[in-house]
Coordinates of N, CA and C in Angstrom, one line a residue:
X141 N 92.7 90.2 70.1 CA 93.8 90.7 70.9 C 94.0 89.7 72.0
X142 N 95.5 89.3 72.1 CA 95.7 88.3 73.1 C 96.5 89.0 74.1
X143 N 95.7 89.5 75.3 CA 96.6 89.7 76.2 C 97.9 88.9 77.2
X144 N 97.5 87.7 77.2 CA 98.6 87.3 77.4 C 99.8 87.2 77.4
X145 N 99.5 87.4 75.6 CA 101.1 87.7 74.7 C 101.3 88.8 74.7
X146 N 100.5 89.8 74.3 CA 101.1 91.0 74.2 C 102.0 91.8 74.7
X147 N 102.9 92.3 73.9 CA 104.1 93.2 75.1 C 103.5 94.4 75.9
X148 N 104.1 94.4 76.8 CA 103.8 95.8 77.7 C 104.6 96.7 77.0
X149 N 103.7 97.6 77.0 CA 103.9 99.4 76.2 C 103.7 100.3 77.2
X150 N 104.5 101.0 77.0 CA 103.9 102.6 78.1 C 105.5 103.0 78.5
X151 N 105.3 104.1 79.5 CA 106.2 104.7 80.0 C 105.8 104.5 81.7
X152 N 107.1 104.2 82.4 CA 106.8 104.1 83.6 C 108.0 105.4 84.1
X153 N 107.0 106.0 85.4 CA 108.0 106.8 86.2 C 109.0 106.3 86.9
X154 N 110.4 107.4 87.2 CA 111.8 106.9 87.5 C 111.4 107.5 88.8
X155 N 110.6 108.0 89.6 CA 110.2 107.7 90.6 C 110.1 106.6 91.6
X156 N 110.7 107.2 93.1 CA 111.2 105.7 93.8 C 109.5 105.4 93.9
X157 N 109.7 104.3 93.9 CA 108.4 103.7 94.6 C 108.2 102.8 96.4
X158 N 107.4 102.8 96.5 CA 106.9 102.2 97.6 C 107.4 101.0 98.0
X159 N 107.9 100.4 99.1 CA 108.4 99.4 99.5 C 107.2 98.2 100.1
X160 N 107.4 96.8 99.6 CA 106.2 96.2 99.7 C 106.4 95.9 101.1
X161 N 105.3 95.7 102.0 CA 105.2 95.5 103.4 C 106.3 94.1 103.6
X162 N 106.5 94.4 104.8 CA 107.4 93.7 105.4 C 106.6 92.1 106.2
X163 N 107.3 91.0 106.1 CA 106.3 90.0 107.6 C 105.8 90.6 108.1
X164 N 106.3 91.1 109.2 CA 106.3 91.3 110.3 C 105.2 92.6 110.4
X165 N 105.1 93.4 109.2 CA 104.4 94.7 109.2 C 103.0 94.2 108.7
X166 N 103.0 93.2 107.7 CA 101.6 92.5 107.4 C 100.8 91.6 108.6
X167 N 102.0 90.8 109.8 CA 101.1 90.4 111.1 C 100.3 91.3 111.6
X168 N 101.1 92.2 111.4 CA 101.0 93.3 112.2 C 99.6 93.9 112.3
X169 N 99.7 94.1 110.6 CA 98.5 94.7 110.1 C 96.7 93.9 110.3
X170 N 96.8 92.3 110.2 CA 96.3 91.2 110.7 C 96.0 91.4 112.1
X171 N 96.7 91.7 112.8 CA 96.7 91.7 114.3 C 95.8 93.2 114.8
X172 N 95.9 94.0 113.9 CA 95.2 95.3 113.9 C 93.8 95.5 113.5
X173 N 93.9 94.9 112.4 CA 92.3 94.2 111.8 C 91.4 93.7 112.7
X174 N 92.1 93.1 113.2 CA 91.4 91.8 114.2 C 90.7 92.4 115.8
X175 N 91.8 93.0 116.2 CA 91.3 94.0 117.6 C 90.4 95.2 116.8
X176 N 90.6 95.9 115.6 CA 89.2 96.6 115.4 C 88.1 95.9 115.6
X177 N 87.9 94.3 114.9 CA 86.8 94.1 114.7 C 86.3 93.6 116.0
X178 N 87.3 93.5 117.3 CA 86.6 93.5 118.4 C 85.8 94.8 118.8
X179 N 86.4 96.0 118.4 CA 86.0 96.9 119.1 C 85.0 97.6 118.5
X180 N 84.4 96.7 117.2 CA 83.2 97.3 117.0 C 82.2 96.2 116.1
X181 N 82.2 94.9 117.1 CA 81.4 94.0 116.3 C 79.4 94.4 115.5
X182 N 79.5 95.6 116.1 CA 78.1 95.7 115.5 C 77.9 96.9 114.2
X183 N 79.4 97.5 114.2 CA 79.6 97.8 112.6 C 80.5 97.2 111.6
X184 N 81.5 97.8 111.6 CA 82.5 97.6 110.4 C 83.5 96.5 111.0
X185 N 83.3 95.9 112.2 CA 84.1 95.0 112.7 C 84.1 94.1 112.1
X186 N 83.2 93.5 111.8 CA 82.8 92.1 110.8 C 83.6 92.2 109.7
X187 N 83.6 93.7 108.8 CA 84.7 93.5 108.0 C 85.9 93.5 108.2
X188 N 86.3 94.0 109.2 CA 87.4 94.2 109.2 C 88.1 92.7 109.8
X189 N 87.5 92.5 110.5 CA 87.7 90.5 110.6 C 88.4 89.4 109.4
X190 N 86.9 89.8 108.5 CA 86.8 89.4 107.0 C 88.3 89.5 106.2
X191 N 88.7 90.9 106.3 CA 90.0 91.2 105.7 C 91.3 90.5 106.2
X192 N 91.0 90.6 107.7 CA 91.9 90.3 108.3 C 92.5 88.7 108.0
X193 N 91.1 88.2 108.3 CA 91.3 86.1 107.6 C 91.8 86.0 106.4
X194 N 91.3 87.3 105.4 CA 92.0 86.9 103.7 C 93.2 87.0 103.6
X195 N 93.5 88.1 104.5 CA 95.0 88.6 104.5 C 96.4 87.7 105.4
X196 N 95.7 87.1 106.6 CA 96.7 86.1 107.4 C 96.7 84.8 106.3
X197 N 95.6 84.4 106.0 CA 95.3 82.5 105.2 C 96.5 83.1 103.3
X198 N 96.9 84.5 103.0 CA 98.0 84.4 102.1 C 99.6 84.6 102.4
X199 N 99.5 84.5 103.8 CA 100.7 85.2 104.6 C 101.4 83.7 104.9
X200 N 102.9 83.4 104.6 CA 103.5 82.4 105.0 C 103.9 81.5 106.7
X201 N 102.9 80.7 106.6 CA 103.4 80.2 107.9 C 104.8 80.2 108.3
X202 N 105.5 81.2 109.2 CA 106.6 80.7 109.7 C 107.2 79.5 110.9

């Protein structure tokens, strides 16, 4: 079985869906990440850092 080729099957809901983040809501979100991981460098700050760099370094330089 070659997934590549294969056609997509199934049924999708006619339900609205979710709107993908905006620039400005993903800086945003970057910008959020980032003062968490100030505010708690000796827990979950470090990740949340982590996410934060993966998430700004796919975001388009304006």
């Amino acid at each position: 079985m070659d997934h590549a080729t294969d056609p997509v099957t199934g049924t999708y809901s006619d339900e609205p869906r979710l709107a993908l983040l905006t620039h400005a809501e993903a800086r945003k979100t970057v910008e959020l990440l980032q003062l968490l991981e100030q505010l708690d460098p000796a827990g979950r700050g470090q990740t949340a850092g982590q996410l934060a760099a993966d998430l700004a370094r796919r975001l388009p330089a304006l």
